[in-house]
Amino acid sequence: MKELASKSPGRATPRLHLDDLVDRALLSDAIAGGLVSVRGEGSLRVLNYTARATYSRVWTRATRLCRGLVVDDGNRVVARPFPKFFAPSEPDAPPAPEGVPMVVHEKFDGSLGIAYHHPDGGIRLATRGSLSSDQAEEATRIWQERYSDVRFGEDITPLFEIIYPDNRVVVDYGSMRDLVLLAVIDIRTGADLPLGCLDWPGPVAASHEVGSFADLADHVAAGAESAREGYVVRFDMGSEQPHVRFKFKFPEYVVAHRIVTGLTSLRVWEVAAVADAVDRGLDVTTTSRRLRMDPATVEAISNRTPDPVDGLRAGLPEEFWPWYDAAVRESRAAVGRRIEEYESLVRMARSESGATGGRDFAEAALRLCSERGLASGPVFALNKGRTDVYASIWAAHRPTGGGDRPDR
């Protein structure tokens, strides 16, 4: 029997209480404010930061720690994954620690699997946002089929990458169906334990030798390995606190992932909207402001010249092309119809007023737009020949709702 003993062999270790991990009021406010979701199943709950926390960049101790945190009905911590971590370029990323051991592992393109002891007995796996997601249930099946003789104490949390063909995002792992060991976390401290302490017979995230943190950043920026997702860098902060992590993703993966993740129309809209702005000669600053998009995302898409839409398509798996092409057509058609409508209103207002501007044009434009329930701003902008108005029209057709695939 393969087993990792509890850190206190021979006696049960009391489980960490949620109140000892995060301030109760802070967590309650995060939940009430929609920054942390709580999903229950039986006597267990899983706490996970929400898209609102991500978009609003509200990274408190509560939102950072709730990244698949599993607790029981007594608010005792059953599983503790590593906290939210960032790419070095993100504004919320901490500085890279100096004079601290650094470990670099491959970043896999699957779902995070959080192993825990279920109250009914046996080991199960959760994902960040659910105890019973498709990925969690498949991971549990894999565990039961291959690793049911692996044991570990209730005071640690083994973490895995869940990989199987139906869970593919961008990177193709072929027929692989397995759990890749990523980390073993001490629930009390949040610190990493050595991977070797778990007698794990399955695959383990490969480590890589790099010269320095800066060398790795340069290597990833060069995009030399676009067939992979990237790397995770871990700084060993000792045995009494969580280790500091950073994620690096190859540029090609980042752009492709924004389309493939969740297969949402929002991701396609971004690329098509930026491509239209590029064709009209708008710069990154104007485009990001008019489309209400992050400038870094606009720049990454616009750099895929001469045609960002075709450039991204070429890097996608063939099975995604039909959906991608249809989504691009639908997005362009909807915006095109609205542009034609506004251009028609400009011609009508000019015809009625007998001029290209002035009070008569304004009165005609306002009346025509009011009759059709349309905002009048684009008509005045088009009449003045302002090309940035096209990006504003695209912004008005931004798909609503979420778009990120859950439980990644």
Short mmCIF file of C-alpha atoms in Angstrom, two decimals:
data_model
loop_
_atom_site.label_atom_id
_atom_site.label_comp_id
_atom_site.label_asym_id
_atom_site.label_seq_id
_atom_site.Cartn_x
_atom_site.Cartn_y
_atom_site.Cartn_z
CA MET A 1 0.00 0.00 0.00
CA LYS A 2 1.36 3.39 -1.00
CA GLU A 3 0.82 5.99 1.67
CA LEU A 4 1.84 9.44 2.79
CA ALA A 5 1.59 9.57 6.57
CA SER A 6 0.07 12.47 8.44
CA LYS A 7 2.55 15.10 9.59
CA SER A 8 1.80 13.90 13.13
CA PRO A 9 2.17 10.12 12.89
CA GLY A 10 0.30 8.08 15.47
CA ARG A 11 -2.37 10.63 16.35
CA ALA A 12 -5.16 12.46 14.58
CA THR A 13 -4.41 16.05 13.64
CA PRO A 14 -7.28 18.49 14.30
CA ARG A 15 -8.45 20.06 11.09
CA LEU A 16 -7.75 23.74 10.50
CA HIS A 17 -10.82 25.90 11.10
CA LEU A 18 -11.85 28.34 8.39
CA ASP A 19 -11.74 31.22 10.89
CA ASP A 20 -8.05 30.48 11.50
CA LEU A 21 -7.38 30.83 7.81
CA VAL A 22 -9.30 33.97 6.86
CA ASP A 23 -11.17 36.67 8.74
CA ARG A 24 -14.86 35.74 8.97
CA ALA A 25 -16.16 39.25 8.23
CA LEU A 26 -13.86 39.63 5.25
CA LEU A 27 -15.01 36.33 3.79
CA SER A 28 -18.69 37.09 4.47
CA ASP A 29 -18.38 40.42 2.68
CA ALA A 30 -16.68 38.72 -0.29
CA ILE A 31 -19.48 36.18 -0.54
CA ALA A 32 -22.20 38.84 -0.17
CA GLY A 33 -20.49 40.98 -2.80
CA GLY A 34 -20.36 38.19 -5.35
CA LEU A 35 -16.58 37.94 -5.18
CA VAL A 36 -16.55 34.39 -3.77
CA SER A 37 -18.96 31.62 -4.76
CA VAL A 38 -20.08 28.85 -2.43
CA ARG A 39 -21.30 25.55 -3.85
CA GLY A 40 -22.39 22.78 -1.55
CA GLU A 41 -22.88 19.06 -1.82
CA GLY A 42 -23.94 17.14 1.24
CA SER A 43 -21.91 18.30 4.22
CA LEU A 44 -19.17 19.90 2.09
CA ARG A 45 -18.79 23.27 0.38
CA VAL A 46 -16.25 24.56 -2.10
CA LEU A 47 -15.32 28.25 -2.09
CA ASN A 48 -13.95 29.86 -5.22
CA TYR A 49 -13.30 33.42 -6.36
CA THR A 50 -15.67 34.58 -9.09
CA ALA A 51 -15.30 36.32 -12.43
CA ARG A 52 -16.32 39.53 -10.68
CA ALA A 53 -13.27 39.30 -8.44
CA THR A 54 -11.09 38.76 -11.50
CA TYR A 55 -12.54 41.59 -13.57
CA SER A 56 -12.64 43.98 -10.62
CA ARG A 57 -9.19 42.93 -9.42
CA VAL A 58 -10.41 42.61 -5.85
CA TRP A 59 -7.67 40.42 -4.44
CA THR A 60 -8.03 40.28 -0.69
CA ARG A 61 -6.89 37.41 1.50
CA ALA A 62 -10.39 35.97 1.15
CA THR A 63 -10.53 36.03 -2.66
CA ARG A 64 -6.96 34.82 -3.05
CA LEU A 65 -7.37 31.86 -0.69
CA CYS A 66 -10.75 30.80 -2.06
CA ARG A 67 -9.46 29.02 -5.13
CA GLY A 68 -11.17 25.69 -4.61
CA LEU A 69 -11.07 25.71 -0.82
CA VAL A 70 -13.15 22.79 0.52
CA VAL A 71 -14.73 23.00 3.99
CA ASP A 72 -17.17 20.82 5.93
CA ASP A 73 -20.36 21.79 7.76
CA GLY A 74 -18.30 22.65 10.83
CA ASN A 75 -16.20 25.10 8.79
CA ARG A 76 -13.17 22.83 9.06
CA VAL A 77 -10.83 22.89 6.06
CA VAL A 78 -10.97 19.61 4.17
CA ALA A 79 -8.78 20.63 1.22
CA ARG A 80 -6.54 23.64 0.66
CA PRO A 81 -5.16 24.25 -2.84
CA PHE A 82 -2.59 26.93 -3.51
CA PRO A 83 -3.92 30.49 -3.53
CA LYS A 84 -4.53 32.65 -6.58
CA PHE A 85 -1.30 33.49 -8.38
CA PHE A 86 -0.50 35.79 -11.27
CA ALA A 87 1.65 36.36 -14.31
CA PRO A 88 4.57 38.69 -13.48
CA SER A 89 3.15 41.37 -15.78
CA GLU A 90 -0.20 41.56 -13.98
CA PRO A 91 -0.65 44.60 -11.72
CA ASP A 92 -1.57 42.46 -8.73
CA ALA A 93 1.51 40.24 -8.97
CA PRO A 94 3.99 40.54 -6.10
CA PRO A 95 7.68 41.13 -6.80
CA ALA A 96 9.71 38.00 -7.40
CA PRO A 97 11.45 37.03 -4.15
CA GLU A 98 15.21 37.38 -4.16
CA GLY A 99 17.65 34.90 -2.67
CA VAL A 100 14.98 32.19 -2.46
CA PRO A 101 15.13 28.75 -4.12
CA MET A 102 13.16 28.72 -7.40
CA VAL A 103 11.52 25.68 -8.99
CA VAL A 104 10.08 25.71 -12.53
CA HIS A 105 7.42 23.22 -13.64
CA GLU A 106 5.54 22.82 -16.89
CA LYS A 107 2.08 24.41 -16.86
CA PHE A 108 -0.50 21.95 -18.14
CA ASP A 109 -3.57 22.89 -20.13
CA GLY A 110 -6.23 20.98 -18.20
CA SER A 111 -8.23 21.44 -14.99
CA LEU A 112 -6.99 21.70 -11.44
CA GLY A 113 -7.89 18.58 -9.45
CA ILE A 114 -8.09 18.92 -5.67
CA ALA A 115 -7.90 15.60 -3.82
CA TYR A 116 -9.67 15.26 -0.48
CA HIS A 117 -11.11 12.74 1.98
CA HIS A 118 -14.86 12.47 1.50
CA PRO A 119 -17.01 12.12 4.67
CA ASP A 120 -18.58 8.97 3.22
CA GLY A 121 -15.14 7.41 2.87
CA GLY A 122 -12.60 7.22 0.08
CA ILE A 123 -10.74 9.82 -1.90
CA ARG A 124 -12.45 12.17 -4.33
CA LEU A 125 -11.34 15.09 -6.44
CA ALA A 126 -12.94 18.51 -6.79
CA THR A 127 -12.26 21.32 -9.22
CA ARG A 128 -11.92 24.96 -8.29
CA GLY A 129 -15.60 25.73 -8.52
CA SER A 130 -17.37 22.42 -7.97
CA LEU A 131 -17.33 19.16 -6.08
CA SER A 132 -19.20 17.44 -8.89
CA SER A 133 -18.23 19.08 -12.17
CA ASP A 134 -17.65 16.88 -15.20
CA GLN A 135 -13.91 17.25 -14.67
CA ALA A 136 -14.17 16.40 -10.96
CA GLU A 137 -16.21 13.29 -11.62
CA GLU A 138 -13.86 12.10 -14.36
CA ALA A 139 -10.84 12.73 -12.12
CA THR A 140 -12.45 10.71 -9.34
CA ARG A 141 -13.08 7.86 -11.77
CA ILE A 142 -9.44 7.93 -12.85
CA TRP A 143 -8.35 7.84 -9.20
CA GLN A 144 -10.63 4.91 -8.41
CA GLU A 145 -9.53 2.98 -11.50
CA ARG A 146 -5.76 3.49 -11.15
CA TYR A 147 -4.78 4.96 -7.81
CA SER A 148 -7.21 3.61 -5.23
CA ASP A 149 -4.35 2.16 -3.18
CA VAL A 150 -2.71 5.58 -2.71
CA ARG A 151 -3.29 7.01 0.75
CA PHE A 152 -2.53 10.37 2.33
CA GLY A 153 -3.23 12.11 5.62
CA GLU A 154 -6.16 14.47 6.18
CA ASP A 155 -3.77 17.34 6.91
CA ILE A 156 -2.44 17.60 3.36
CA THR A 157 -3.94 18.30 -0.05
CA PRO A 158 -2.47 16.69 -3.18
CA LEU A 159 -3.14 18.76 -6.31
CA PHE A 160 -3.30 17.41 -9.85
CA GLU A 161 -3.84 18.45 -13.44
CA ILE A 162 -6.84 16.61 -14.86
CA ILE A 163 -6.17 15.68 -18.49
CA TYR A 164 -8.39 13.69 -20.81
CA PRO A 165 -9.42 14.16 -24.47
CA ASP A 166 -12.86 15.65 -23.82
CA ASN A 167 -11.29 18.24 -21.53
CA ARG A 168 -9.00 19.64 -24.18
CA VAL A 169 -8.69 23.42 -24.33
CA VAL A 170 -5.80 24.32 -26.67
CA VAL A 171 -2.89 21.93 -26.15
CA ASP A 172 -3.38 18.47 -27.64
CA TYR A 173 -2.31 15.68 -25.27
CA GLY A 174 -3.62 13.01 -27.62
CA SER A 175 -5.33 10.08 -25.90
CA MET A 176 -3.84 10.85 -22.49
CA ARG A 177 -6.33 10.31 -19.64
CA ASP A 178 -4.61 10.76 -16.32
CA LEU A 179 -3.86 12.84 -13.25
CA VAL A 180 -0.55 14.72 -13.23
CA LEU A 181 0.75 15.47 -9.74
CA LEU A 182 1.44 19.20 -9.38
CA ALA A 183 1.87 19.84 -5.66
CA VAL A 184 1.27 18.56 -2.15
CA ILE A 185 0.05 21.29 0.21
CA ASP A 186 0.23 21.37 4.01
CA ILE A 187 -3.30 22.44 5.01
CA ARG A 188 -2.18 24.14 8.21
CA THR A 189 0.48 26.38 6.66
CA GLY A 190 -0.34 26.37 2.95
CA ALA A 191 3.30 25.54 2.22
CA ASP A 192 4.39 23.03 -0.42
CA LEU A 193 5.68 19.67 0.73
CA PRO A 194 8.20 17.80 -1.46
CA LEU A 195 6.44 15.98 -4.31
CA GLY A 196 8.41 12.88 -3.42
CA CYS A 197 6.67 12.60 -0.07
CA LEU A 198 3.68 11.15 -1.91
CA ASP A 199 4.49 7.74 -3.30
CA TRP A 200 2.70 8.61 -6.51
CA PRO A 201 2.90 5.99 -9.29
CA GLY A 202 1.38 8.28 -11.93
CA PRO A 203 2.82 11.18 -13.95
CA VAL A 204 4.43 14.13 -12.18
CA ALA A 205 4.84 17.68 -13.51
CA ALA A 206 8.30 17.87 -15.04
CA SER A 207 10.76 20.37 -13.60
CA HIS A 208 12.98 22.54 -15.78
CA GLU A 209 16.38 24.10 -15.26
CA VAL A 210 16.50 27.83 -16.04
CA GLY A 211 19.18 30.39 -15.46
CA SER A 212 17.01 32.97 -13.72
CA PHE A 213 13.52 34.39 -13.45
CA ALA A 214 14.40 36.98 -16.10
CA ASP A 215 15.80 34.29 -18.42
CA LEU A 216 12.53 32.38 -18.24
CA ALA A 217 10.51 35.53 -18.95
CA ASP A 218 12.62 36.17 -22.06
CA HIS A 219 12.27 32.57 -23.20
CA VAL A 220 8.47 32.65 -22.92
CA ALA A 221 8.17 36.06 -24.57
CA ALA A 222 10.11 34.70 -27.55
CA GLY A 223 7.35 32.12 -28.03
CA ALA A 224 9.77 29.31 -28.74
CA GLU A 225 7.42 26.55 -27.57
CA SER A 226 3.97 27.54 -28.81
CA ALA A 227 2.70 23.94 -28.71
CA ARG A 228 2.66 24.12 -24.90
CA GLU A 229 0.86 26.33 -22.44
CA GLY A 230 3.79 27.63 -20.41
CA TYR A 231 5.41 27.31 -17.00
CA VAL A 232 4.70 27.77 -13.30
CA VAL A 233 7.49 29.19 -11.17
CA ARG A 234 7.49 28.45 -7.45
CA PHE A 235 9.64 30.21 -4.86
CA ASP A 236 10.20 28.13 -1.72
CA MET A 237 9.26 30.43 1.17
CA GLY A 238 9.87 27.81 3.86
CA SER A 239 7.63 25.41 5.74
CA GLU A 240 5.36 27.90 7.53
CA GLN A 241 3.73 29.87 4.72
CA PRO A 242 2.43 29.37 1.18
CA HIS A 243 5.07 29.40 -1.50
CA VAL A 244 5.01 32.24 -4.04
CA ARG A 245 3.99 31.23 -7.55
CA PHE A 246 3.95 32.91 -10.94
CA LYS A 247 2.54 31.69 -14.22
CA PHE A 248 4.09 32.19 -17.64
CA LYS A 249 2.08 31.48 -20.79
CA PHE A 250 3.41 31.46 -24.33
CA PRO A 251 1.97 34.33 -26.44
CA GLU A 252 0.44 32.01 -29.04
CA TYR A 253 -1.34 30.07 -26.32
CA VAL A 254 -2.71 33.23 -24.70
CA VAL A 255 -4.38 34.46 -27.87
CA ALA A 256 -5.68 31.04 -28.88
CA HIS A 257 -7.03 30.38 -25.40
CA ARG A 258 -9.15 33.53 -25.45
CA ILE A 259 -11.03 32.05 -28.37
CA VAL A 260 -11.10 28.38 -27.51
CA THR A 261 -11.88 28.66 -23.80
CA GLY A 262 -15.58 28.00 -23.45
CA LEU A 263 -16.08 28.52 -27.18
CA THR A 264 -17.87 31.79 -26.47
CA SER A 265 -18.92 34.50 -28.89
CA LEU A 266 -17.30 37.07 -26.61
CA ARG A 267 -13.82 35.79 -27.45
CA VAL A 268 -14.51 35.92 -31.17
CA TRP A 269 -16.04 39.36 -30.88
CA GLU A 270 -12.80 40.69 -29.37
CA VAL A 271 -10.67 39.48 -32.25
CA ALA A 272 -13.12 40.59 -34.95
CA ALA A 273 -13.64 44.00 -33.34
CA VAL A 274 -9.90 44.66 -33.01
CA ALA A 275 -9.31 43.46 -36.58
CA ASP A 276 -11.90 45.95 -37.84
CA ALA A 277 -10.25 48.74 -35.87
CA VAL A 278 -6.83 47.81 -37.30
CA ASP A 279 -8.24 47.92 -40.82
CA ARG A 280 -9.55 51.43 -40.14
CA GLY A 281 -6.17 52.63 -38.87
CA LEU A 282 -7.06 53.09 -35.20
CA ASP A 283 -4.23 52.91 -32.69
CA VAL A 284 -4.16 50.65 -29.63
CA THR A 285 -5.11 53.38 -27.18
CA THR A 286 -8.15 54.53 -29.15
CA THR A 287 -9.22 50.96 -29.89
CA SER A 288 -8.99 49.80 -26.27
CA ARG A 289 -10.90 52.87 -25.07
CA ARG A 290 -13.70 52.58 -27.64
CA LEU A 291 -14.05 48.79 -27.31
CA ARG A 292 -13.60 48.92 -23.53
CA MET A 293 -10.89 46.28 -23.69
CA ASP A 294 -7.59 45.83 -21.91
CA PRO A 295 -4.82 47.55 -23.94
CA ALA A 296 -2.53 44.52 -23.62
CA THR A 297 -5.20 42.29 -25.14
CA VAL A 298 -5.81 44.76 -27.97
CA GLU A 299 -2.08 44.93 -28.69
CA ALA A 300 -1.68 41.15 -28.65
CA ILE A 301 -4.52 40.73 -31.14
CA SER A 302 -3.52 43.64 -33.38
CA ASN A 303 0.04 42.31 -33.64
CA ARG A 304 -1.27 39.27 -35.52
CA THR A 305 -0.95 41.04 -38.84
CA PRO A 306 -1.91 41.31 -41.62
CA ASP A 307 -5.25 39.81 -40.58
CA PRO A 308 -5.74 39.04 -36.88
CA VAL A 309 -8.83 36.92 -37.57
CA ASP A 310 -7.12 34.68 -40.13
CA GLY A 311 -3.91 34.65 -38.12
CA LEU A 312 -5.63 33.29 -35.06
CA ARG A 313 -7.64 30.77 -37.08
CA ALA A 314 -4.43 29.31 -38.47
CA GLY A 315 -3.23 28.51 -34.96
CA LEU A 316 -6.44 26.79 -33.83
CA PRO A 317 -7.10 23.05 -33.96
CA GLU A 318 -9.00 22.16 -37.12
CA GLU A 319 -11.99 20.91 -35.17
CA PHE A 320 -12.64 24.44 -33.93
CA TRP A 321 -12.63 26.07 -37.40
CA PRO A 322 -16.32 25.58 -38.31
CA TRP A 323 -17.49 27.13 -35.05
CA TYR A 324 -14.92 29.90 -35.24
CA ASP A 325 -15.81 30.81 -38.84
CA ALA A 326 -19.54 30.87 -38.05
CA ALA A 327 -19.00 33.02 -34.95
CA VAL A 328 -16.90 35.52 -36.92
CA ARG A 329 -19.56 35.74 -39.64
CA GLU A 330 -22.36 36.27 -37.13
CA SER A 331 -20.45 38.97 -35.25
CA ARG A 332 -19.49 40.86 -38.41
CA ALA A 333 -22.98 40.58 -39.86
CA ALA A 334 -24.67 42.01 -36.76
CA VAL A 335 -22.31 44.97 -36.59
CA GLY A 336 -22.44 45.46 -40.36
CA ARG A 337 -26.21 45.77 -40.31
CA ARG A 338 -26.06 48.43 -37.60
CA ILE A 339 -23.34 50.37 -39.44
CA GLU A 340 -25.42 50.35 -42.64
CA GLU A 341 -28.40 51.61 -40.64
CA TYR A 342 -26.44 54.50 -39.18
CA GLU A 343 -24.90 55.40 -42.55
CA SER A 344 -28.40 55.40 -44.03
CA LEU A 345 -29.59 57.76 -41.31
CA VAL A 346 -26.71 60.14 -42.08
CA ARG A 347 -27.78 60.24 -45.73
CA MET A 348 -31.42 60.78 -44.78
CA ALA A 349 -30.59 63.57 -42.32
CA ARG A 350 -28.39 65.28 -44.91
CA SER A 351 -31.14 64.99 -47.51
CA GLU A 352 -33.75 66.48 -45.20
CA SER A 353 -31.52 69.30 -44.00
CA GLY A 354 -29.92 70.09 -47.36
CA ALA A 355 -26.55 70.42 -45.65
CA THR A 356 -23.82 68.33 -44.02
CA GLY A 357 -24.10 69.97 -40.64
CA GLY A 358 -25.76 72.66 -38.61
CA ARG A 359 -28.97 72.88 -36.67
CA ASP A 360 -31.17 71.47 -39.42
CA PHE A 361 -29.04 68.32 -39.68
CA ALA A 362 -29.02 67.90 -35.90
CA GLU A 363 -32.80 68.19 -35.66
CA ALA A 364 -33.29 65.68 -38.47
CA ALA A 365 -30.74 63.25 -37.02
CA LEU A 366 -32.23 63.37 -33.52
CA ARG A 367 -35.73 62.78 -34.83
CA LEU A 368 -34.72 59.89 -37.11
CA CYS A 369 -32.76 58.17 -34.34
CA SER A 370 -35.58 58.65 -31.84
CA GLU A 371 -38.07 57.07 -34.25
CA ARG A 372 -35.86 53.97 -34.46
CA GLY A 373 -34.85 53.84 -30.82
CA LEU A 374 -31.17 54.35 -31.64
CA ALA A 375 -28.49 56.41 -29.95
CA SER A 376 -27.78 59.53 -32.01
CA GLY A 377 -24.07 59.83 -31.25
CA PRO A 378 -22.86 57.56 -34.09
CA VAL A 379 -24.85 59.58 -36.67
CA PHE A 380 -23.11 62.82 -35.69
CA ALA A 381 -19.72 61.12 -35.59
CA LEU A 382 -20.20 59.54 -39.02
CA ASN A 383 -21.30 62.85 -40.42
CA LYS A 384 -17.99 64.32 -39.26
CA GLY A 385 -16.00 61.44 -40.78
CA ARG A 386 -14.72 60.08 -37.46
CA THR A 387 -13.50 56.50 -37.95
CA ASP A 388 -13.36 55.72 -34.22
CA VAL A 389 -17.16 55.59 -34.20
CA TYR A 390 -17.03 52.17 -35.89
CA ALA A 391 -15.28 50.77 -32.82
CA SER A 392 -18.00 52.32 -30.65
CA ILE A 393 -20.64 50.55 -32.75
CA TRP A 394 -18.74 47.27 -32.27
CA ALA A 395 -18.70 47.95 -28.51
CA ALA A 396 -22.49 48.27 -28.50
CA HIS A 397 -22.65 44.72 -29.89
CA ARG A 398 -20.37 43.16 -27.31
CA PRO A 399 -21.85 39.79 -26.25
CA THR A 400 -23.23 39.80 -22.73
CA GLY A 401 -22.60 37.30 -19.98
CA GLY A 402 -19.54 35.28 -19.07
CA GLY A 403 -17.35 33.26 -21.33
CA ASP A 404 -14.56 31.58 -19.44
CA ARG A 405 -14.72 27.84 -19.19
CA PRO A 406 -15.33 26.92 -15.55
CA ASP A 407 -13.00 24.95 -13.34
CA ARG A 408 -9.80 25.49 -15.27
#
